[in-house]
C-alpha positions as MATLAB code, in Angstrom:
seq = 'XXXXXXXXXXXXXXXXXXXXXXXXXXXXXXXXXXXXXXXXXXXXXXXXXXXXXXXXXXXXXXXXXXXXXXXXXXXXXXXXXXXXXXXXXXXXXXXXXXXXXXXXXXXXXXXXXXXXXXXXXXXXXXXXXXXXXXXXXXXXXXXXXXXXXXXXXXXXXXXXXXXXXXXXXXXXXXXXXXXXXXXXXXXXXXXXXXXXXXXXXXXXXXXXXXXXXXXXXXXXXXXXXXXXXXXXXXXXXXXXXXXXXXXXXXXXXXXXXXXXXXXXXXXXXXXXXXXXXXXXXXXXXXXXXXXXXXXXXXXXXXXXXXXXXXXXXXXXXXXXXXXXXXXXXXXXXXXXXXXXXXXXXXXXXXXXXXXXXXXXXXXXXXXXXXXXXXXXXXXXXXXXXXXXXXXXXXXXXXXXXXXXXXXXXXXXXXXXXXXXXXXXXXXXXXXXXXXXXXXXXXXXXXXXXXXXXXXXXXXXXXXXXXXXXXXXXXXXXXXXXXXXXXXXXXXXXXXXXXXXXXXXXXXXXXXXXXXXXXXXXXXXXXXXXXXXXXXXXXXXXXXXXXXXXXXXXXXXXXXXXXXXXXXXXXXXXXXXXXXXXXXX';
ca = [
      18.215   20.964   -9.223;
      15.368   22.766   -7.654;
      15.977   25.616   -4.988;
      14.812   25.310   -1.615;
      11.877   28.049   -2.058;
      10.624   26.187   -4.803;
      10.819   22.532   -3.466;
       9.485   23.648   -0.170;
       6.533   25.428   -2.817;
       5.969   22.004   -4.242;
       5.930   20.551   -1.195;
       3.216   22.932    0.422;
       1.094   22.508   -3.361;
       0.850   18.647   -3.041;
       0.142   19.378    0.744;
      -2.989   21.053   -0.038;
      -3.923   19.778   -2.966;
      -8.058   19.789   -2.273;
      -9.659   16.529   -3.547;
     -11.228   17.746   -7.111;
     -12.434   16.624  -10.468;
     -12.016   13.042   -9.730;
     -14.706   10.182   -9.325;
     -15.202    9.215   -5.315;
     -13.266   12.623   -4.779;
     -15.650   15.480   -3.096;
     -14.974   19.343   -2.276;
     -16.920   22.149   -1.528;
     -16.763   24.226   -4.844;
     -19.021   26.801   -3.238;
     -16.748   29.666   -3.125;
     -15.074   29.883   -6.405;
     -15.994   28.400  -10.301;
     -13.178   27.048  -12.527;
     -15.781   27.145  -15.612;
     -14.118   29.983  -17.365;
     -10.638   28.667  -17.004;
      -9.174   26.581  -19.769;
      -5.610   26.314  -21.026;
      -5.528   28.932  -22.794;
      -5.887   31.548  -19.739;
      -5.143   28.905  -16.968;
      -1.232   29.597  -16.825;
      -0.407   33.459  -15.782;
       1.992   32.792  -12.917;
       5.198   30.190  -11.450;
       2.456   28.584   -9.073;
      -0.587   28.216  -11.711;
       2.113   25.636  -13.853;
       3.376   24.258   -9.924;
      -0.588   23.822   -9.130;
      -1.118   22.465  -12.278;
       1.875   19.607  -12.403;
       0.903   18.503   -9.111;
      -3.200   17.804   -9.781;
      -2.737   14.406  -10.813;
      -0.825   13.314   -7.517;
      -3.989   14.173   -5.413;
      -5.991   11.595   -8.086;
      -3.004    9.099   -7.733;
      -2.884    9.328   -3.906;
      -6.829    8.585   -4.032;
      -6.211    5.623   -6.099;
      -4.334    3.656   -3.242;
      -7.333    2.425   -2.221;
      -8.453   -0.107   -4.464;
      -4.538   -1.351   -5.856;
      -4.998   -1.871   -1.468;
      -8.060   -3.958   -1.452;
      -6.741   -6.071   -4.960;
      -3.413   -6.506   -3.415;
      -4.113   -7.721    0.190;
      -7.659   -9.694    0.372;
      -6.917  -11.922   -2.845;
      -3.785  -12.851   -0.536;
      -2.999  -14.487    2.332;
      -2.323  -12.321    5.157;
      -5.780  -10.360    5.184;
      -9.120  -11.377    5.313;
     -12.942  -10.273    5.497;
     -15.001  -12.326    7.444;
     -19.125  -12.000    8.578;
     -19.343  -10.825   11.917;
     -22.629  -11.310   13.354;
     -24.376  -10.678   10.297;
     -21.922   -7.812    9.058;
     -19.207   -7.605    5.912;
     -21.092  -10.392    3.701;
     -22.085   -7.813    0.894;
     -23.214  -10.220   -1.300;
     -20.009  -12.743   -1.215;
     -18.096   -9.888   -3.003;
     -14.905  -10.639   -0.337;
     -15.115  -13.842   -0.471;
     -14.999  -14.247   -4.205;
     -11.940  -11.948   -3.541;
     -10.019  -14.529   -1.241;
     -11.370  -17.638   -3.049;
     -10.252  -15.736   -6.295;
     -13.378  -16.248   -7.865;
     -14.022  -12.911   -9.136;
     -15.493  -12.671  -12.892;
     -16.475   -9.611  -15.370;
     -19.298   -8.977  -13.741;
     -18.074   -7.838  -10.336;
     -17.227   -4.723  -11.091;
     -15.903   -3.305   -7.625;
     -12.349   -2.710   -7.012;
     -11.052   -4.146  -10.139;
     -13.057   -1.709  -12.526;
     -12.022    1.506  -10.342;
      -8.327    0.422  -10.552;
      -8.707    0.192  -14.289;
     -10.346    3.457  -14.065;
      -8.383    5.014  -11.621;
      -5.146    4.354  -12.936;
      -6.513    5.742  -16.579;
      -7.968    8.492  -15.454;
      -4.022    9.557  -13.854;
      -2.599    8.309  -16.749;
      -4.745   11.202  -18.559;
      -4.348   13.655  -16.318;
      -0.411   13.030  -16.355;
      -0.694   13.148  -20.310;
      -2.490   16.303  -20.149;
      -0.319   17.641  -17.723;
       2.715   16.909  -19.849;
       1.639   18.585  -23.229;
       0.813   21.526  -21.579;
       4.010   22.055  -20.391;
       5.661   21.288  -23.914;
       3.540   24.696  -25.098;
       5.174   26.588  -22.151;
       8.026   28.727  -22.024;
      10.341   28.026  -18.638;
      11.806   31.631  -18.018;
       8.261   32.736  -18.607;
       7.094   31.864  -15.530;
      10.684   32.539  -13.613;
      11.897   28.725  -13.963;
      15.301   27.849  -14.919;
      15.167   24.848  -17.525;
      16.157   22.550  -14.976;
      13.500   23.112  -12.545;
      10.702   23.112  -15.616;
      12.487   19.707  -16.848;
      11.778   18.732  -13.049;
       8.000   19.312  -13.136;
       7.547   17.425  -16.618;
       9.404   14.627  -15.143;
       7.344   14.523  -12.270;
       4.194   13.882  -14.307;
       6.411   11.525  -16.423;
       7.578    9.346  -13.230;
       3.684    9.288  -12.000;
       2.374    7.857  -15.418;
       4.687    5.506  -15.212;
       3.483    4.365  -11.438;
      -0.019    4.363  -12.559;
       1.814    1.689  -16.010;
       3.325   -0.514  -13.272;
       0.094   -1.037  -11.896;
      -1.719   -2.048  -14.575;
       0.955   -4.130  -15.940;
       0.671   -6.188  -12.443;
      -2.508   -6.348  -12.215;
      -4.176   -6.366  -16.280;
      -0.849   -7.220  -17.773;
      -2.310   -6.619  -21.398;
      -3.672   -2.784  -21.064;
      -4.113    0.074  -23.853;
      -0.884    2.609  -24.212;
      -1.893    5.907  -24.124;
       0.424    8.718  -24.278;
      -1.190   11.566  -25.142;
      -4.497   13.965  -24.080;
      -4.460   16.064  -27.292;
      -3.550   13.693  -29.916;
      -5.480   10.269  -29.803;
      -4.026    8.759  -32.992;
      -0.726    8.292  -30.842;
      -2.666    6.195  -28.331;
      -3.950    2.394  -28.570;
      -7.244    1.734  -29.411;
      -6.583   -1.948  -28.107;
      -3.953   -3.916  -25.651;
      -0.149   -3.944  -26.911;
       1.849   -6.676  -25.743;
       3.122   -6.412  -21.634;
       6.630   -6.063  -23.151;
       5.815   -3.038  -25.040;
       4.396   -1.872  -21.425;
       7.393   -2.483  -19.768;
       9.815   -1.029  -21.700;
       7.416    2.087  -22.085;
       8.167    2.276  -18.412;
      11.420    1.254  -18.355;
      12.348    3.635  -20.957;
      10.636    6.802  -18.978;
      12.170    6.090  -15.891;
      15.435    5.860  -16.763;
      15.190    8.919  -18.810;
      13.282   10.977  -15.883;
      16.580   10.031  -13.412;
      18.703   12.416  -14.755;
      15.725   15.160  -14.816;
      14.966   14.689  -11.515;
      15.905   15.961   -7.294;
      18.157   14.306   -5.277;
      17.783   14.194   -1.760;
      21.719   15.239   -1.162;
      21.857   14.918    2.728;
      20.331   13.141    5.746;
      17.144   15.017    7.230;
      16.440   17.223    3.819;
      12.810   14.681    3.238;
      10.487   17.313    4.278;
      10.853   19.797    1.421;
      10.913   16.830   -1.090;
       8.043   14.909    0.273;
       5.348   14.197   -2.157;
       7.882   14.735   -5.074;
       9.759   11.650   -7.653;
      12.828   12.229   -7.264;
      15.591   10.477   -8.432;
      15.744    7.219   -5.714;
      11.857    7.196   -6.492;
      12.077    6.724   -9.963;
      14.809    4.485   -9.395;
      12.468    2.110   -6.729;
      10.590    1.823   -9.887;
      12.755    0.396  -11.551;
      13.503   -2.102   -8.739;
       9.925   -2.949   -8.459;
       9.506   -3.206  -12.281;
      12.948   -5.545  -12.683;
      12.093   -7.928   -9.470;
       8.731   -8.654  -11.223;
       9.972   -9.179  -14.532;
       9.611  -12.361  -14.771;
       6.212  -12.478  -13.986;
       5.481   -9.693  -16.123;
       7.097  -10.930  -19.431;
       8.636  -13.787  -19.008;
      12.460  -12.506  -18.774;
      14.405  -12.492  -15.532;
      15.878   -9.230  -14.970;
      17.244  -10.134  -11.398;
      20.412   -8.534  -12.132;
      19.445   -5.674  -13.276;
      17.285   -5.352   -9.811;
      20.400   -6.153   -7.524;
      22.017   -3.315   -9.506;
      19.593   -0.528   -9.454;
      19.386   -1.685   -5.604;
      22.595   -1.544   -5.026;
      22.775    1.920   -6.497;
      20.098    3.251   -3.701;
      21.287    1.807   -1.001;
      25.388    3.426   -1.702;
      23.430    6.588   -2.193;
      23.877    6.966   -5.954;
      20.351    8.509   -6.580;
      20.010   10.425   -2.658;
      20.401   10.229    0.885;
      18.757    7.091    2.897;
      19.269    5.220    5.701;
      16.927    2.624    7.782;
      14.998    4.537   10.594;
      15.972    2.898   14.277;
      12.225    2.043   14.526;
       9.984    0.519   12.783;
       6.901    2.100   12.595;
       8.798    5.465   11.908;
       7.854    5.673    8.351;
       4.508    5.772    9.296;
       4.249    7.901   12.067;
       2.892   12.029   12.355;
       6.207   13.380   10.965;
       7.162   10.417    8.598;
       8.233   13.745    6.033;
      11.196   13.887    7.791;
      12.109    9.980    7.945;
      14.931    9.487    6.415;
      13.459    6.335    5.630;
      11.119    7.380    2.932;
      11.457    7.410   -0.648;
       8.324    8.443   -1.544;
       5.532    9.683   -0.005;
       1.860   11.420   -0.661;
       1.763   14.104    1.847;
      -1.311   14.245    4.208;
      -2.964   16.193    7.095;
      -6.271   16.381    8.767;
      -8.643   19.103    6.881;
      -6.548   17.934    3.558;
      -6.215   14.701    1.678;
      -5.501   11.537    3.888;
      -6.785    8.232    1.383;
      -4.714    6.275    3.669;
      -6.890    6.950    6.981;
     -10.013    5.663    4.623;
     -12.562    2.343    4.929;
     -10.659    1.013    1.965;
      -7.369    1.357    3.026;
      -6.047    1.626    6.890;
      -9.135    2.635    8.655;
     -11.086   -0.192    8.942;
      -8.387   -2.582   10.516;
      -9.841   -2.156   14.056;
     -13.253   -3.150   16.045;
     -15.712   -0.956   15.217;
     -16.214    0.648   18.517;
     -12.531    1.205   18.693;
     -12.760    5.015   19.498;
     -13.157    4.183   23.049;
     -10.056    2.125   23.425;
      -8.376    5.197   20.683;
     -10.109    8.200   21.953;
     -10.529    9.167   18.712;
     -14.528   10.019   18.288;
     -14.479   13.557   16.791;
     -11.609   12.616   14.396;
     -12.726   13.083   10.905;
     -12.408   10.028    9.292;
     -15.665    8.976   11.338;
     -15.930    5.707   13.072;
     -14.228    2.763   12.328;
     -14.840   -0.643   11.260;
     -13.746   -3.914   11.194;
     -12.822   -4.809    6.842;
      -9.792   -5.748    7.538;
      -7.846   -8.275   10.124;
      -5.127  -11.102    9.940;
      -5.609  -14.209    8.950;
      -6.004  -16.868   11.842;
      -3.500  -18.946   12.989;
      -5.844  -21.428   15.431;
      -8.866  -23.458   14.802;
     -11.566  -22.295   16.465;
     -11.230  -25.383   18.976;
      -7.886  -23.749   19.661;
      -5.750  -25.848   17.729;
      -2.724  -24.432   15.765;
      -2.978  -24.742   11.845;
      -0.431  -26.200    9.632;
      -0.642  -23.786    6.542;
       2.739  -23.319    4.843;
       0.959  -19.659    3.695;
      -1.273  -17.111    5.841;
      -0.698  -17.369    9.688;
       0.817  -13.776    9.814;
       0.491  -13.596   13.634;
       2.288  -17.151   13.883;
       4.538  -15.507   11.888;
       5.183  -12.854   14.066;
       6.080  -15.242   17.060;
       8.449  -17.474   15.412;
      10.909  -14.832   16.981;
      10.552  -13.740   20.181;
      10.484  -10.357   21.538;
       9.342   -8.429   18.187;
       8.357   -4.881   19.564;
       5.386   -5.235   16.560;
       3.635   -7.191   18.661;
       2.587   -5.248   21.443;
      -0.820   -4.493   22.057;
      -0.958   -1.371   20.231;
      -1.693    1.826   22.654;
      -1.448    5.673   22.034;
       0.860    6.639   24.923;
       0.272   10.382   24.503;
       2.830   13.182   23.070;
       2.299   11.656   19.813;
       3.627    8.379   20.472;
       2.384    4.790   20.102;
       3.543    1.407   21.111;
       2.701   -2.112   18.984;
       1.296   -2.606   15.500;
      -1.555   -4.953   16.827;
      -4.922   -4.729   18.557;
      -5.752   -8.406   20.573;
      -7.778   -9.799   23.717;
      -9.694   -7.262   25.600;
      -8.972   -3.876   25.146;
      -9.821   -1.939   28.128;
     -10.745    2.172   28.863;
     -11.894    4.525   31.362;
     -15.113    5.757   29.965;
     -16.438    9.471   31.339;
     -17.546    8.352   34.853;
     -14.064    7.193   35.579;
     -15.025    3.075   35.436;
     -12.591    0.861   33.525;
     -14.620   -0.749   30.371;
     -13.463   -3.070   28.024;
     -14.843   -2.419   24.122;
     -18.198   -4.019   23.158;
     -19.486   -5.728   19.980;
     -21.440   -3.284   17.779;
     -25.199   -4.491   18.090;
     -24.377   -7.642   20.065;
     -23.490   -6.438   22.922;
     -20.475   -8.545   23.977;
     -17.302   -7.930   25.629;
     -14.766   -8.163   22.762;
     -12.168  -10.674   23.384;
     -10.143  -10.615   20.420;
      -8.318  -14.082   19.185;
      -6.177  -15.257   16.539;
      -9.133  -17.350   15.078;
     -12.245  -17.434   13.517;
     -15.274  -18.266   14.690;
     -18.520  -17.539   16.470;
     -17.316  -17.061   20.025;
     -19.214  -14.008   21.103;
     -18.664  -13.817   24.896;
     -16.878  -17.332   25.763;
     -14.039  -16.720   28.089;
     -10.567  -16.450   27.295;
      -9.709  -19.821   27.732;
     -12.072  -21.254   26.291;
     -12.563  -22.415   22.833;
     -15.325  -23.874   20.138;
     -15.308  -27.617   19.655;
     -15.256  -26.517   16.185;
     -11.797  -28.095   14.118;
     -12.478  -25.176   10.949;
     -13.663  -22.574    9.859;
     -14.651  -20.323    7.135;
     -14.987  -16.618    5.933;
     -18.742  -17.180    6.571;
     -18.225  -18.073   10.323;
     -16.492  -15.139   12.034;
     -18.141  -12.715   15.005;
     -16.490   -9.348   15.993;
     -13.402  -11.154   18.194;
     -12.565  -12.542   14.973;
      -8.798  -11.843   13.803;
      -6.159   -9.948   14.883;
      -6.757   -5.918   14.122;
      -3.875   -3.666   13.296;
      -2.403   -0.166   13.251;
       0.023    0.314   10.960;
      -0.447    4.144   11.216;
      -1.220    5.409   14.468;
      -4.851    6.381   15.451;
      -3.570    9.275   18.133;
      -6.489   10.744   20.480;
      -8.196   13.711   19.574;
      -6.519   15.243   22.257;
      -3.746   14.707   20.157;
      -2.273   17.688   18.057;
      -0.549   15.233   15.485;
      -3.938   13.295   14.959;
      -3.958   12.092   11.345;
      -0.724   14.059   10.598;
       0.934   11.116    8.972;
       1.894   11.181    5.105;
       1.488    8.157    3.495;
       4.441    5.930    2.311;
       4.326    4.590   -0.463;
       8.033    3.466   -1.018;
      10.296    2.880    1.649;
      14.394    2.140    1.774;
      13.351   -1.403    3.240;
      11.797   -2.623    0.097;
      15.301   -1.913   -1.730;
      17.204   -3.709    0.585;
      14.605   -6.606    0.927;
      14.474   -6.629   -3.023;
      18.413   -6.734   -3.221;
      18.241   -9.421   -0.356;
      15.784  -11.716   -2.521;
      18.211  -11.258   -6.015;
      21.096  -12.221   -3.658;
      19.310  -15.496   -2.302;
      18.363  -16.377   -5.415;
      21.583  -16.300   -6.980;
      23.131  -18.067   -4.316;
      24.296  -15.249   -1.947;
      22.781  -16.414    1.118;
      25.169  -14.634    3.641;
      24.966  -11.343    1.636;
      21.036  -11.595    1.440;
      21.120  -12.184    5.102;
      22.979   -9.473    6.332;
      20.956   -7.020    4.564;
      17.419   -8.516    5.819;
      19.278   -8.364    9.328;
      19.971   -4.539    8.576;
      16.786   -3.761    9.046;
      15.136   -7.222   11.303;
      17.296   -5.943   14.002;
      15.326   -2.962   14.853;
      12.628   -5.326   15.881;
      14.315   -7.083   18.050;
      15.665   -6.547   21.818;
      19.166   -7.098   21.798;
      19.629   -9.924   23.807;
      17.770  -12.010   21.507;
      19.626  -10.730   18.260;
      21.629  -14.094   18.326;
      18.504  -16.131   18.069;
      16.546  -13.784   15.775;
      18.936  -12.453   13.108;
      19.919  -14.808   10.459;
      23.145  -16.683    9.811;
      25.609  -15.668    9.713;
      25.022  -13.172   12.184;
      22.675  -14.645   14.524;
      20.859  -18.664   14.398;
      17.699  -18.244   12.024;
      18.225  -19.851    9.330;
      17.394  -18.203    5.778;
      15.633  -20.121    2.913;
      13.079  -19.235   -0.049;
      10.314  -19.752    2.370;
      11.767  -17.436    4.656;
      12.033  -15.183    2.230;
       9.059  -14.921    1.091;
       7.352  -14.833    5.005;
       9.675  -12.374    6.067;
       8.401  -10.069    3.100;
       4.916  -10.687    5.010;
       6.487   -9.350    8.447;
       8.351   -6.198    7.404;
       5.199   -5.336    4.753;
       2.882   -6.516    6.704;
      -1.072   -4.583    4.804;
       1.478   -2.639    2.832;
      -0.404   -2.962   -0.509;
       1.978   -5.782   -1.665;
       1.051   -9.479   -0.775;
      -0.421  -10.243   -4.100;
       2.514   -9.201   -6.049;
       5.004  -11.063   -3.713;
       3.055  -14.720   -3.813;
       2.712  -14.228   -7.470;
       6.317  -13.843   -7.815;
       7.290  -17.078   -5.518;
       5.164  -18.937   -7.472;
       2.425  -19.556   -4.445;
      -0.758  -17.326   -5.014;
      -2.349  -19.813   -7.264;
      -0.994  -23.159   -6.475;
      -0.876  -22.280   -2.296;
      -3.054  -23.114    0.445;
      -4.251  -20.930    3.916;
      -6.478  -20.766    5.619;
     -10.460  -21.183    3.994;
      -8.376  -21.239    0.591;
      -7.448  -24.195   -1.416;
      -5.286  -24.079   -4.644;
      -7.256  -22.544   -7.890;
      -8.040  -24.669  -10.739;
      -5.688  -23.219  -12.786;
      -3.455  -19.238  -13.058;
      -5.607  -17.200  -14.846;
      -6.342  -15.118  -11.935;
      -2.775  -13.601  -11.248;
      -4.235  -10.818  -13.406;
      -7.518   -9.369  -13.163;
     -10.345   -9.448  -15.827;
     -11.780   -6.656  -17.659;
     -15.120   -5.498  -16.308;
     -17.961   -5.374  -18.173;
     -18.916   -1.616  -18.069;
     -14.715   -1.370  -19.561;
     -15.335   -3.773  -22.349;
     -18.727   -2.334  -23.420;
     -17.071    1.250  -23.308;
     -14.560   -0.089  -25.782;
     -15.216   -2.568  -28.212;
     -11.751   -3.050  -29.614;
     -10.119   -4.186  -26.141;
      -9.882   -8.321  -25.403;
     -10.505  -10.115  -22.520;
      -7.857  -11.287  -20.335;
      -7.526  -15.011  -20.885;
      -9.320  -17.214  -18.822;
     -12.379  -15.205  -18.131;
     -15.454  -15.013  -20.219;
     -16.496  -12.024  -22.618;
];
């Protein structure tokens, strides 16, 4: 196991890792040139091989963005609509949420093909260097150099996972140096997933363990041995979908296993939005995290990502002009729950807010406002959202260009500045027919003031103890284990919840909800709510081809669950296939 000086070392590297050497990722190389350094002269001290081990988690932490846009606006809880003329861009959302993308789009789907490659490499590269390398060289005991290779080891196969999900048939590649040991073509998924099986369980032993409650910091932006084995949860629940073979049990084990503490040190945080808050590094909540700070990396505070989930004058109503992520924008917001004559759908899937109020008193719902000292109340942004601008007069945030008072609704549609309560005789509604009061906006990380000394602070999370328990929960239901699987959702539901309406909101046994399949699968929607995941889930309950939400009927047929190969891709590489379905 590592020391503390050198964890806390890794912890400050992946901290300031600048954003280098990457497509989309810019730095001012002004100061010093890296032209003269290869391999051969690169490694002369302990934090050249730290520095070194740790590049490719900058490039992975950049990559979030696009798995983000695949994973959430080909769903059902997200959408994209126009807005007064804005966020058409040539239909390229909509053929996202109608899942009518092809090989020619390019977009999101190429740079996660790219993306995740380009780690992959950089992991591979990473990983023969260290081979060459002698450990008490450079001062590191063989368990701490083991460490670092696993680390690269654990990363490659996060970037695998991904591609599995959303390719399924993808090259293997295992090596920088030596190409002959790599696929010039696609292998079979199962040759893919027991490549990553097979890593991960051999990186456990190899890796940290977070031994005691409030010891994240240090290991924050490190695998470690509950991260590796959240992989293997994630990997097992899918399974199924992936190749076929239900590997349920082996999920509820490697669950299991987390949750008594087998691999680390975890426990639920008392509220929710604690795992994403300024100092999420010490949540004892998080599993695994990219660490993040204003003047460093932050991906997750990007257009692509969590940015863009608000009006786009909402740095009145934040106070956050001069913070440097620039202004936001309005990509992102829930999917409605009303007609735009005011009438509440019927969809079994979407509805997210409606969602949300099937149980009342959920502290997510608040009208999200910074309440100063670093703190924040509510996850959502909704009706008029008022300020005191610099002459002291109360305001209320405008449409961009039109200028409107917003008035923001759960629906879609072109109501511009009708009153509250009033509505369009319109009965639908499309992705085509939205203004700026259009959808529900969100904060799932906070957007303090600039005032603020923890603006921006947050890490992001990318695995958190809630998806083990929620993953353990589903392998219960399924097998029949409804009591079991519902005293583990209410574990963590009850933090949402004031306590006098616990009897209502928990589920039975414990309270009066009642828990089903459906359930299930929505209550996966409230907890992970724009956490990168939607996709995967309704693939896995059998709904993201054959269900309906809003503006989206049932596709033809389930060639989309994976993604094609882009054009540019395919004409780089003549030996790779084309997923099934799509066209050459």
């Amino acid at each position: 196991m590592k020391t503390m000086n050198t964890m806390k070392s890794l912890r400050n590297i992946a901290l300031t890792m600048l954003c280098i050497l990457t497509m989309g990722s810019c730095t001012d190389l002004d100061e010093t040139l890296y032209d003269q350094v290869g391999t051969q002269n690169y490694y002369n001290t302990k934090n050249d091989v730290v520095r070194a081990t740790f590049r490719p988690f900058e490039h992975a932490f950049w990559s979030i963005q696009s798995r983000h846009v695949l994973n959430e606006l080909t769903a059902d809880q997200l959408i994209t609509p126009t807005r007064d003329g804005w966020w058409d861009d040539g239909g390229k959302w909509r053929r996202l949420h109608y899942h009518d993308w092809n090989v020619e789009d390019g977009g999101d789907a190429q740079t996660e093909w790219n993306g995740c490659f380009q780690g992959i490499m950089q992991c591979n590269y990473v990983i023969e260097d260290l081979q060459t390398l002698n450990a008490k060289d450079f001062g590191f005991s063989d368990a701490e150099f083991s460490n670092l290779s696993a680390q690269c080891r654990v990363l490659r196969a996060w970037f695998y996972l991904r591609l599995l999900d959303e390719f399924r048939n993808v090259p293997l590649a295992v090596s920088y140096n030596d190409v002959t040991k790599n696929t010039e073509t696609q292998v079979e998924p199962k040759v893919i997933f027991d490549f990553i099986e097979s890593e991960l369980k051999e990186c456990l032993a190899l890796l940290s363990e977070k031994s005691e409650l409030g010891a994240n910091s240090p290991l924050q932006g490190q695998w470690t041995k509950a991260g590796a084995a959240a992989l293997l949860v994630r990997l097992y629940l899918n399974a199924k979908v992936y190749i076929g073979e239900e590997r349920y049990n082996d999920c509820e084990q490697v669950a299991q296993d987390i949750i008594d503490g087998k691999y680390g040190q975890y426990q639920v945080a008392s509220r929710w939005d604690a795992a994403f808050d300024w100092n999420n590094d010490g949540c004892d909540e998080v599993i695994f995290g990219f660490p993040a700070a204003p003047g460093y990396s932050f991906w997750h505070y990007q257009g692509d990502t969590y940015w863009w989930t608000t009006p786009a004058r909402a740095r009145y109503y934040l106070g956050d002009s001069k913070c440097k992520a620039g202004d936001h924008n309005t990509k992102y917001a829930a999917s409605p729950s009303y007609a735009p004559n005011g009438e509440l759908y019927t969809y079994e899937l979407g509805m997210p807010i409606q969602r949300f109020r099937k149980y009342d008193g959920d502290v997510r719902m608040k009208l999200y406002r910074n309440l100063g000292n670093s703190t924040r109340e509510g996850m959502f942004l909704y009706g008029y959202l008022e300020y005191t601008d610099d002459n002291g007069a109360t305001k209320k945030v405008q449409a961009p260009e039109v200028p409107y008072d917003l008035y923001i609704r759960d629906a879609v549609g072109k109501f511009q500045s009708l009153a509250p309560d009033r509505w369009l005789t319109a009965t639908s509604s499309t992705l085509r027919d939205g203004d700026h009061n259009s959808g529900w906006h969100f904060a799932k990380y906070p957007f303090y003031s600039d005032e603020d000394t923890h603006q921006m602070e947050s890490d992001y999370t990318e695995i958190r103890l809630p998806e083990i328990i929620y993953s353990l929960a589903e392998c219960k239901l399924r097998s029949g284990k409804k009591a079991e699987a519902a005293r583990l959702l209410n574990s963590v539901r009850r933090r949402n919840y004031p306590a006098d309406k616990l009897s209502e909101v928990l589920y039975a046994p414990e309270g009066s909800a009642n828990l089903d399949m459906q359930e299930m699968l929505d209550e996966w929607g409230r907890e992970f709510f724009a956490e990168s995941r939607r996709r995967v889930d309704l693939i896995r309950f059998e709904k993201f081809n054959s269900g309906t939400w809003w503006d989206k009927t049932p596709d033809a047929d389930e060639h989309t669950k994976i993604f094609p190969i882009m054009r540019p891709i395919l004409n780089a590489n003549p030996a790779l296939k084309q997923n099934p379905g799509y066209n050459n």
